[in-house]
Amino acid sequence: MEVAGTERPQLPERLQRREQERQLEAGKKRQEKASQGVLEEKSGYFAASFGQERAAIEELLSGEQPEAGAPEEASERLQRLQKLLNDSMMFLPSYDVRQAQEQLSRLQAALEERRLQLQPKKKFAFKSRKKEAPAAPSAAPPQPPRSKEPAAQQPTAQCCLQDRSGQVLAMEAEEIRQKDVQLSQLRDCTITLPGSPGTLHMRGLSGCRVLCGPVSSSVFVDNCTDCLVSVPCQQLRTHSTRDSRFYLHVTSRAIIEDCSGLHFAPFTWSYPGILQDYELAGLDRSRNNWDQVDDFNWLAMGVRSPNWSVIPEEERITDWD
């Protein structure tokens, strides 16, 4: 009887522990289910908002004769769409993030194409009539567009530097504020861009050093070689580029394609007023994915692409003067 008497209190205690564990497990499952519901609700809101805004941008860029100001409105909407994606990355699956980034890149390319279609009609037809009438009009048209393109950028609120070699170039913060900045066909140049552009495009650069302030949306790099780029941005998209270094602050994951010999380090350049430019660009200074690079030409899971690497700390630039 004594043995039985000593065992009776233990049985309810074991049952009580099991009941507590069961309740804890049930509570955990309820929390997980509730959290999943919240994530699904947020994901649904993102998908609806993203799709609606994307359709509005596509409509602005479609048609043979878009309304005046349509490219500028599309550019502003595109920046808001990029911000929506950046704010939603914490709860979106990686596949959805990549799909959204690709759609943004396609929209940006469509915007550039539309601007190129509109600019020659506004400038080159008028200029060719004025300048080419006395001479031979059939042979001259291919050349003036290249030499006159920087001036053509101003009516569409863009800034452009191109066809320079061995020069030190700069643009003021007021000049590039929330505008599309284009650098093209530059060789052995140093370019300084303190301020907050809307987007930054670099094409055909060789041996150049580019220092840029916080970019509100995307930085596009195409066909560049042996360059040094230091920039904060929402997204970096690099194509057909090799043997270049990036000192980067990026709030999404950088994307490279058809590239080789790229090296990355965290952004360290500074200048007076950079904190205000971060606020203007809407960049989160606490989130930097400088070493999170997606290579579209490298499909091996769990193995880093051989086309990019991290710059060792002892080799990083610390003094930019």
mmCIF file of C-alpha atoms in Angstrom:
data_model
loop_
_atom_site.group_PDB
_atom_site.id
_atom_site.type_symbol
_atom_site.label_atom_id
_atom_site.label_comp_id
_atom_site.label_asym_id
_atom_site.label_seq_id
_atom_site.Cartn_x
_atom_site.Cartn_y
_atom_site.Cartn_z
ATOM 1 C CA MET A 1 0.000 0.000 0.000
ATOM 2 C CA GLU A 2 2.857 2.359 0.690
ATOM 3 C CA VAL A 3 4.284 1.715 -2.750
ATOM 4 C CA ALA A 4 0.911 2.413 -4.363
ATOM 5 C CA GLY A 5 0.518 5.503 -2.218
ATOM 6 C CA THR A 6 3.846 6.908 -3.394
ATOM 7 C CA GLU A 7 3.089 6.296 -7.095
ATOM 8 C CA ARG A 8 -0.348 7.942 -7.217
ATOM 9 C CA PRO A 9 0.889 11.581 -7.038
ATOM 10 C CA GLN A 10 3.431 10.924 -9.834
ATOM 11 C CA LEU A 11 0.888 9.805 -12.426
ATOM 12 C CA PRO A 12 -1.170 13.037 -12.438
ATOM 13 C CA GLU A 13 2.074 15.040 -12.495
ATOM 14 C CA ARG A 14 3.227 13.263 -15.656
ATOM 15 C CA LEU A 15 -0.159 13.762 -17.223
ATOM 16 C CA GLN A 16 -0.101 17.420 -16.267
ATOM 17 C CA ARG A 17 3.305 17.904 -17.893
ATOM 18 C CA ARG A 18 2.086 16.206 -21.043
ATOM 19 C CA GLU A 19 -1.005 18.400 -21.093
ATOM 20 C CA GLN A 20 1.133 21.503 -20.706
ATOM 21 C CA GLU A 21 3.403 20.372 -23.523
ATOM 22 C CA ARG A 22 0.381 19.642 -25.693
ATOM 23 C CA GLN A 23 -1.061 23.080 -25.008
ATOM 24 C CA LEU A 24 2.262 24.749 -25.746
ATOM 25 C CA GLU A 25 2.549 22.860 -29.011
ATOM 26 C CA ALA A 26 -1.043 23.721 -29.923
ATOM 27 C CA GLY A 27 -0.381 27.380 -29.093
ATOM 28 C CA LYS A 28 2.745 27.370 -31.220
ATOM 29 C CA LYS A 29 0.821 25.910 -34.160
ATOM 30 C CA ARG A 30 -1.893 28.536 -33.761
ATOM 31 C CA GLN A 31 0.747 31.283 -33.790
ATOM 32 C CA GLU A 32 2.403 29.795 -36.857
ATOM 33 C CA LYS A 33 -0.941 29.571 -38.610
ATOM 34 C CA ALA A 34 -1.759 33.156 -37.682
ATOM 35 C CA SER A 35 1.670 34.336 -38.856
ATOM 36 C CA GLN A 36 1.254 32.447 -42.095
ATOM 37 C CA GLY A 37 -2.111 34.107 -42.566
ATOM 38 C CA VAL A 38 -0.549 37.536 -42.067
ATOM 39 C CA LEU A 39 2.214 36.738 -44.559
ATOM 40 C CA GLU A 40 -0.306 35.496 -47.103
ATOM 41 C CA GLU A 41 -2.355 38.650 -46.611
ATOM 42 C CA LYS A 42 0.723 40.867 -47.073
ATOM 43 C CA SER A 43 1.849 38.856 -50.094
ATOM 44 C CA GLY A 44 -1.613 39.175 -51.597
ATOM 45 C CA TYR A 45 -1.598 42.950 -51.079
ATOM 46 C CA PHE A 46 1.865 43.203 -52.651
ATOM 47 C CA ALA A 47 0.873 41.120 -55.680
ATOM 48 C CA ALA A 48 -2.278 43.191 -56.261
ATOM 49 C CA SER A 49 -0.527 46.552 -55.781
ATOM 50 C CA PHE A 50 2.499 45.563 -57.839
ATOM 51 C CA GLY A 51 0.383 44.217 -60.686
ATOM 52 C CA GLN A 52 -1.855 47.300 -60.774
ATOM 53 C CA GLU A 53 1.066 49.732 -60.799
ATOM 54 C CA ARG A 54 2.972 47.694 -63.374
ATOM 55 C CA ALA A 55 -0.063 47.731 -65.683
ATOM 56 C CA ALA A 56 -0.319 51.519 -65.302
ATOM 57 C CA ILE A 57 3.343 51.938 -66.297
ATOM 58 C CA GLU A 58 2.954 49.637 -69.288
ATOM 59 C CA GLU A 59 -0.053 51.652 -70.438
ATOM 60 C CA LEU A 60 1.933 54.889 -70.162
ATOM 61 C CA LEU A 61 4.713 53.461 -72.329
ATOM 62 C CA SER A 62 2.463 51.815 -74.923
ATOM 63 C CA GLY A 63 1.015 53.288 -78.092
ATOM 64 C CA GLU A 64 2.515 55.037 -81.071
ATOM 65 C CA GLN A 65 2.032 58.564 -79.700
ATOM 66 C CA PRO A 66 2.183 58.642 -75.871
ATOM 67 C CA GLU A 67 0.891 61.704 -74.075
ATOM 68 C CA ALA A 68 3.312 64.494 -73.212
ATOM 69 C CA GLY A 69 5.040 63.798 -69.924
ATOM 70 C CA ALA A 70 4.260 60.076 -70.039
ATOM 71 C CA PRO A 71 7.920 58.954 -69.725
ATOM 72 C CA GLU A 72 8.466 61.196 -66.698
ATOM 73 C CA GLU A 73 5.306 59.906 -65.009
ATOM 74 C CA ALA A 74 6.358 56.347 -65.810
ATOM 75 C CA SER A 75 9.770 57.006 -64.265
ATOM 76 C CA GLU A 76 8.203 58.293 -61.036
ATOM 77 C CA ARG A 77 5.824 55.326 -60.853
ATOM 78 C CA LEU A 78 8.727 52.965 -61.493
ATOM 79 C CA GLN A 79 10.618 54.395 -58.521
ATOM 80 C CA ARG A 80 7.566 53.932 -56.295
ATOM 81 C CA LEU A 81 7.208 50.371 -57.543
ATOM 82 C CA GLN A 82 10.854 49.672 -56.676
ATOM 83 C CA LYS A 83 10.278 51.062 -53.166
ATOM 84 C CA LEU A 84 7.212 48.828 -52.753
ATOM 85 C CA LEU A 85 9.346 45.806 -53.604
ATOM 86 C CA ASN A 86 12.152 46.860 -51.253
ATOM 87 C CA ASP A 87 9.688 47.312 -48.376
ATOM 88 C CA SER A 88 8.125 43.897 -49.054
ATOM 89 C CA MET A 89 11.271 41.774 -49.370
ATOM 90 C CA MET A 90 11.250 40.709 -45.723
ATOM 91 C CA PHE A 91 8.115 38.611 -46.194
ATOM 92 C CA LEU A 92 8.210 37.688 -49.892
ATOM 93 C CA PRO A 93 9.600 34.331 -51.089
ATOM 94 C CA SER A 94 12.914 34.656 -52.940
ATOM 95 C CA TYR A 95 11.293 33.455 -56.169
ATOM 96 C CA ASP A 96 8.695 36.251 -56.032
ATOM 97 C CA VAL A 97 11.419 38.805 -55.322
ATOM 98 C CA ARG A 98 13.426 37.674 -58.344
ATOM 99 C CA GLN A 99 10.369 37.715 -60.603
ATOM 100 C CA ALA A 100 9.485 41.235 -59.467
ATOM 101 C CA GLN A 101 13.061 42.428 -60.020
ATOM 102 C CA GLU A 102 13.043 41.036 -63.546
ATOM 103 C CA GLN A 103 9.750 42.784 -64.291
ATOM 104 C CA LEU A 104 11.177 46.055 -62.973
ATOM 105 C CA SER A 105 14.217 45.637 -65.212
ATOM 106 C CA ARG A 106 11.991 45.053 -68.240
ATOM 107 C CA LEU A 107 9.945 48.145 -67.425
ATOM 108 C CA GLN A 108 13.108 50.217 -67.040
ATOM 109 C CA ALA A 109 14.366 48.970 -70.415
ATOM 110 C CA ALA A 110 11.009 49.844 -72.005
ATOM 111 C CA LEU A 111 11.225 53.335 -70.488
ATOM 112 C CA GLU A 112 14.702 53.855 -71.912
ATOM 113 C CA GLU A 113 13.591 52.645 -75.329
ATOM 114 C CA ARG A 114 10.606 55.005 -75.326
ATOM 115 C CA ARG A 115 12.830 57.955 -74.401
ATOM 116 C CA LEU A 116 15.249 57.117 -77.195
ATOM 117 C CA GLN A 117 12.341 56.976 -79.631
ATOM 118 C CA LEU A 118 11.044 60.374 -78.566
ATOM 119 C CA GLN A 119 14.323 62.282 -78.339
ATOM 120 C CA PRO A 120 15.434 62.063 -81.999
ATOM 121 C CA LYS A 121 12.043 63.332 -83.185
ATOM 122 C CA LYS A 122 12.253 66.357 -80.920
ATOM 123 C CA LYS A 123 15.830 67.284 -81.697
ATOM 124 C CA PHE A 124 17.448 65.554 -84.620
ATOM 125 C CA ALA A 125 14.768 66.201 -87.252
ATOM 126 C CA PHE A 126 14.871 69.920 -86.435
ATOM 127 C CA LYS A 127 18.652 70.116 -86.297
ATOM 128 C CA SER A 128 19.216 68.106 -89.470
ATOM 129 C CA ARG A 129 16.922 70.485 -91.409
ATOM 130 C CA LYS A 130 18.775 73.477 -90.033
ATOM 131 C CA LYS A 131 22.358 72.283 -90.383
ATOM 132 C CA GLU A 132 22.330 69.742 -93.184
ATOM 133 C CA ALA A 133 20.407 71.629 -95.889
ATOM 134 C CA PRO A 134 23.479 73.452 -97.273
ATOM 135 C CA ALA A 135 25.594 70.272 -97.349
ATOM 136 C CA ALA A 136 24.972 66.654 -98.263
ATOM 137 C CA PRO A 137 22.076 65.457 -96.081
ATOM 138 C CA SER A 138 22.367 61.773 -97.005
ATOM 139 C CA ALA A 139 25.822 61.181 -95.480
ATOM 140 C CA ALA A 140 25.661 63.407 -92.394
ATOM 141 C CA PRO A 141 22.705 62.194 -90.226
ATOM 142 C CA PRO A 142 24.501 59.315 -88.420
ATOM 143 C CA GLN A 143 27.096 61.649 -86.865
ATOM 144 C CA PRO A 144 25.173 64.614 -85.346
ATOM 145 C CA PRO A 145 23.032 62.445 -83.025
ATOM 146 C CA ARG A 146 26.123 61.149 -81.219
ATOM 147 C CA SER A 147 27.774 64.545 -80.811
ATOM 148 C CA LYS A 148 24.548 66.340 -79.861
ATOM 149 C CA GLU A 149 22.972 63.751 -77.547
ATOM 150 C CA PRO A 150 24.036 65.397 -74.250
ATOM 151 C CA ALA A 151 22.055 68.525 -75.151
ATOM 152 C CA ALA A 152 19.063 66.379 -76.103
ATOM 153 C CA GLN A 153 18.893 64.930 -72.620
ATOM 154 C CA GLN A 154 17.981 68.213 -70.924
ATOM 155 C CA PRO A 155 14.402 68.561 -72.268
ATOM 156 C CA THR A 156 13.531 65.170 -70.773
ATOM 157 C CA ALA A 157 15.099 66.010 -67.372
ATOM 158 C CA GLN A 158 18.024 63.597 -67.855
ATOM 159 C CA CYS A 159 21.743 64.177 -67.336
ATOM 160 C CA CYS A 160 24.352 62.645 -69.596
ATOM 161 C CA LEU A 161 28.127 62.435 -69.866
ATOM 162 C CA GLN A 162 29.527 60.620 -72.895
ATOM 163 C CA ASP A 163 32.349 60.298 -75.399
ATOM 164 C CA ARG A 164 35.097 61.591 -73.106
ATOM 165 C CA SER A 165 38.597 60.303 -72.457
ATOM 166 C CA GLY A 166 41.100 60.990 -69.674
ATOM 167 C CA GLN A 167 39.006 63.684 -67.960
ATOM 168 C CA VAL A 168 37.863 64.513 -64.429
ATOM 169 C CA LEU A 169 34.093 64.989 -64.586
ATOM 170 C CA ALA A 170 31.464 65.985 -62.009
ATOM 171 C CA MET A 171 27.811 66.951 -61.682
ATOM 172 C CA GLU A 172 26.351 69.003 -58.857
ATOM 173 C CA ALA A 173 23.721 67.603 -56.482
ATOM 174 C CA GLU A 174 21.034 70.034 -57.718
ATOM 175 C CA GLU A 175 21.754 69.051 -61.304
ATOM 176 C CA ILE A 176 21.127 65.319 -60.812
ATOM 177 C CA ARG A 177 18.534 65.359 -58.014
ATOM 178 C CA GLN A 178 16.033 62.521 -58.698
ATOM 179 C CA LYS A 179 16.933 62.503 -62.390
ATOM 180 C CA ASP A 180 18.084 59.745 -64.717
ATOM 181 C CA VAL A 181 21.861 60.012 -65.045
ATOM 182 C CA GLN A 182 23.567 58.356 -68.019
ATOM 183 C CA LEU A 183 27.296 57.747 -68.404
ATOM 184 C CA SER A 184 28.317 56.272 -71.739
ATOM 185 C CA GLN A 185 31.421 55.700 -73.831
ATOM 186 C CA LEU A 186 33.858 57.086 -71.259
ATOM 187 C CA ARG A 187 37.484 55.988 -71.073
ATOM 188 C CA ASP A 188 39.976 56.551 -68.240
ATOM 189 C CA CYS A 189 37.746 59.175 -66.602
ATOM 190 C CA THR A 190 36.990 60.008 -62.959
ATOM 191 C CA ILE A 191 33.316 60.861 -62.457
ATOM 192 C CA THR A 192 31.988 62.292 -59.176
ATOM 193 C CA LEU A 193 28.227 62.516 -58.590
ATOM 194 C CA PRO A 194 27.417 63.763 -55.073
ATOM 195 C CA GLY A 195 23.640 63.884 -54.730
ATOM 196 C CA SER A 196 20.671 61.566 -55.193
ATOM 197 C CA PRO A 197 19.862 60.540 -58.786
ATOM 198 C CA GLY A 198 16.666 58.680 -59.629
ATOM 199 C CA THR A 199 18.527 56.066 -61.691
ATOM 200 C CA LEU A 200 22.095 55.627 -62.907
ATOM 201 C CA HIS A 201 23.050 54.030 -66.243
ATOM 202 C CA MET A 202 26.624 53.168 -67.190
ATOM 203 C CA ARG A 203 27.384 51.844 -70.671
ATOM 204 C CA GLY A 204 30.646 51.273 -72.464
ATOM 205 C CA LEU A 205 32.917 52.556 -69.697
ATOM 206 C CA SER A 206 36.572 51.493 -69.626
ATOM 207 C CA GLY A 207 39.141 52.228 -66.928
ATOM 208 C CA CYS A 208 36.791 54.671 -65.188
ATOM 209 C CA ARG A 209 36.257 55.564 -61.535
ATOM 210 C CA VAL A 210 32.645 56.432 -60.657
ATOM 211 C CA LEU A 211 31.691 57.823 -57.231
ATOM 212 C CA CYS A 212 27.965 58.392 -56.827
ATOM 213 C CA GLY A 213 25.601 59.362 -54.017
ATOM 214 C CA PRO A 214 22.487 57.350 -53.032
ATOM 215 C CA VAL A 215 20.389 56.327 -56.051
ATOM 216 C CA SER A 216 16.644 56.130 -55.393
ATOM 217 C CA SER A 217 15.993 53.115 -57.609
ATOM 218 C CA SER A 218 18.346 51.131 -59.847
ATOM 219 C CA VAL A 219 21.888 51.229 -61.147
ATOM 220 C CA PHE A 220 22.375 49.589 -64.562
ATOM 221 C CA VAL A 221 25.882 48.662 -65.714
ATOM 222 C CA ASP A 222 26.382 47.350 -69.245
ATOM 223 C CA ASN A 223 29.494 46.463 -71.221
ATOM 224 C CA CYS A 224 32.001 48.057 -68.842
ATOM 225 C CA THR A 225 35.617 46.987 -68.273
ATOM 226 C CA ASP A 226 38.235 47.650 -65.578
ATOM 227 C CA CYS A 227 36.084 50.141 -63.671
ATOM 228 C CA LEU A 228 35.754 51.158 -60.031
ATOM 229 C CA VAL A 229 32.205 51.999 -58.951
ATOM 230 C CA SER A 230 31.117 53.205 -55.514
ATOM 231 C CA VAL A 231 27.365 53.705 -55.079
ATOM 232 C CA PRO A 232 24.376 53.122 -52.751
ATOM 233 C CA CYS A 233 21.147 52.029 -54.486
ATOM 234 C CA GLN A 234 17.978 49.966 -54.282
ATOM 235 C CA GLN A 235 19.063 47.543 -57.009
ATOM 236 C CA LEU A 236 22.219 46.825 -59.023
ATOM 237 C CA ARG A 237 21.893 45.114 -62.411
ATOM 238 C CA THR A 238 25.196 44.396 -64.190
ATOM 239 C CA HIS A 239 25.434 42.930 -67.696
ATOM 240 C CA SER A 240 28.387 42.016 -69.950
ATOM 241 C CA THR A 241 30.912 43.592 -67.591
ATOM 242 C CA ARG A 242 34.314 42.305 -66.493
ATOM 243 C CA ASP A 243 37.303 43.023 -64.266
ATOM 244 C CA SER A 244 35.573 45.708 -62.194
ATOM 245 C CA ARG A 245 35.229 46.576 -58.500
ATOM 246 C CA PHE A 246 32.037 47.678 -56.759
ATOM 247 C CA TYR A 247 31.889 49.393 -53.373
ATOM 248 C CA LEU A 248 28.224 48.871 -52.810
ATOM 249 C CA HIS A 249 25.303 49.635 -50.537
ATOM 250 C CA VAL A 250 22.282 47.822 -51.979
ATOM 251 C CA THR A 251 19.009 47.076 -50.202
ATOM 252 C CA SER A 252 18.050 44.205 -52.520
ATOM 253 C CA ARG A 253 20.277 41.489 -53.999
ATOM 254 C CA ALA A 254 22.665 42.541 -56.733
ATOM 255 C CA ILE A 255 22.214 40.811 -60.094
ATOM 256 C CA ILE A 256 24.953 40.030 -62.615
ATOM 257 C CA GLU A 257 24.630 38.430 -66.041
ATOM 258 C CA ASP A 258 27.294 37.535 -68.616
ATOM 259 C CA CYS A 259 29.948 38.989 -66.306
ATOM 260 C CA SER A 260 33.363 37.882 -65.040
ATOM 261 C CA GLY A 261 36.029 39.157 -62.672
ATOM 262 C CA LEU A 262 33.715 41.296 -60.557
ATOM 263 C CA HIS A 263 34.731 42.140 -56.977
ATOM 264 C CA PHE A 264 32.537 43.574 -54.210
ATOM 265 C CA ALA A 265 33.052 45.457 -50.940
ATOM 266 C CA PRO A 266 30.768 47.603 -48.738
ATOM 267 C CA PHE A 267 30.231 51.245 -49.675
ATOM 268 C CA THR A 268 32.563 53.609 -47.785
ATOM 269 C CA TRP A 269 32.739 56.830 -49.818
ATOM 270 C CA SER A 270 31.344 59.935 -48.107
ATOM 271 C CA TYR A 271 30.843 63.626 -48.745
ATOM 272 C CA PRO A 272 29.102 66.558 -46.995
ATOM 273 C CA GLY A 273 25.330 66.094 -47.147
ATOM 274 C CA ILE A 274 25.304 62.360 -47.865
ATOM 275 C CA LEU A 275 22.949 61.629 -44.933
ATOM 276 C CA GLN A 276 20.330 63.989 -46.388
ATOM 277 C CA ASP A 277 20.751 62.287 -49.767
ATOM 278 C CA TYR A 278 20.128 58.883 -48.144
ATOM 279 C CA GLU A 279 16.841 60.251 -46.787
ATOM 280 C CA LEU A 280 15.908 61.738 -50.155
ATOM 281 C CA ALA A 281 16.606 58.418 -51.883
ATOM 282 C CA GLY A 282 14.605 56.484 -49.305
ATOM 283 C CA LEU A 283 17.395 53.956 -48.715
ATOM 284 C CA ASP A 284 17.550 51.928 -45.512
ATOM 285 C CA ARG A 285 21.091 52.516 -44.217
ATOM 286 C CA SER A 286 20.792 49.553 -41.822
ATOM 287 C CA ARG A 287 20.261 47.037 -44.637
ATOM 288 C CA ASN A 288 23.147 46.380 -47.014
ATOM 289 C CA ASN A 289 23.323 43.236 -49.165
ATOM 290 C CA TRP A 290 26.618 44.152 -50.804
ATOM 291 C CA ASP A 291 27.849 40.534 -50.701
ATOM 292 C CA GLN A 292 24.538 38.925 -51.792
ATOM 293 C CA VAL A 293 24.972 38.578 -55.551
ATOM 294 C CA ASP A 294 22.787 36.539 -57.900
ATOM 295 C CA ASP A 295 24.528 35.357 -61.073
ATOM 296 C CA PHE A 296 21.995 34.501 -63.779
ATOM 297 C CA ASN A 297 24.670 32.412 -65.535
ATOM 298 C CA TRP A 298 25.441 30.251 -62.502
ATOM 299 C CA LEU A 299 22.839 27.659 -61.547
ATOM 300 C CA ALA A 300 24.783 25.507 -59.058
ATOM 301 C CA MET A 301 22.923 25.636 -55.751
ATOM 302 C CA GLY A 302 25.001 26.221 -52.630
ATOM 303 C CA VAL A 303 28.168 27.035 -54.598
ATOM 304 C CA ARG A 304 29.269 30.636 -55.139
ATOM 305 C CA SER A 305 29.631 31.759 -58.727
ATOM 306 C CA PRO A 306 33.253 32.016 -59.943
ATOM 307 C CA ASN A 307 32.351 35.236 -61.747
ATOM 308 C CA TRP A 308 32.452 37.382 -58.610
ATOM 309 C CA SER A 309 34.266 37.561 -55.280
ATOM 310 C CA VAL A 310 34.602 39.665 -52.123
ATOM 311 C CA ILE A 311 37.466 42.153 -51.914
ATOM 312 C CA PRO A 312 39.682 41.244 -48.903
ATOM 313 C CA GLU A 313 39.510 43.851 -46.130
ATOM 314 C CA GLU A 314 43.217 44.654 -46.372
ATOM 315 C CA GLU A 315 42.788 45.486 -50.076
ATOM 316 C CA ARG A 316 39.756 47.751 -49.752
ATOM 317 C CA ILE A 317 39.949 51.473 -50.364
ATOM 318 C CA THR A 318 39.490 53.536 -47.215
ATOM 319 C CA ASP A 319 40.749 56.957 -48.347
ATOM 320 C CA TRP A 320 38.870 58.283 -51.402
ATOM 321 C CA ASP A 321 40.600 61.672 -51.626
#
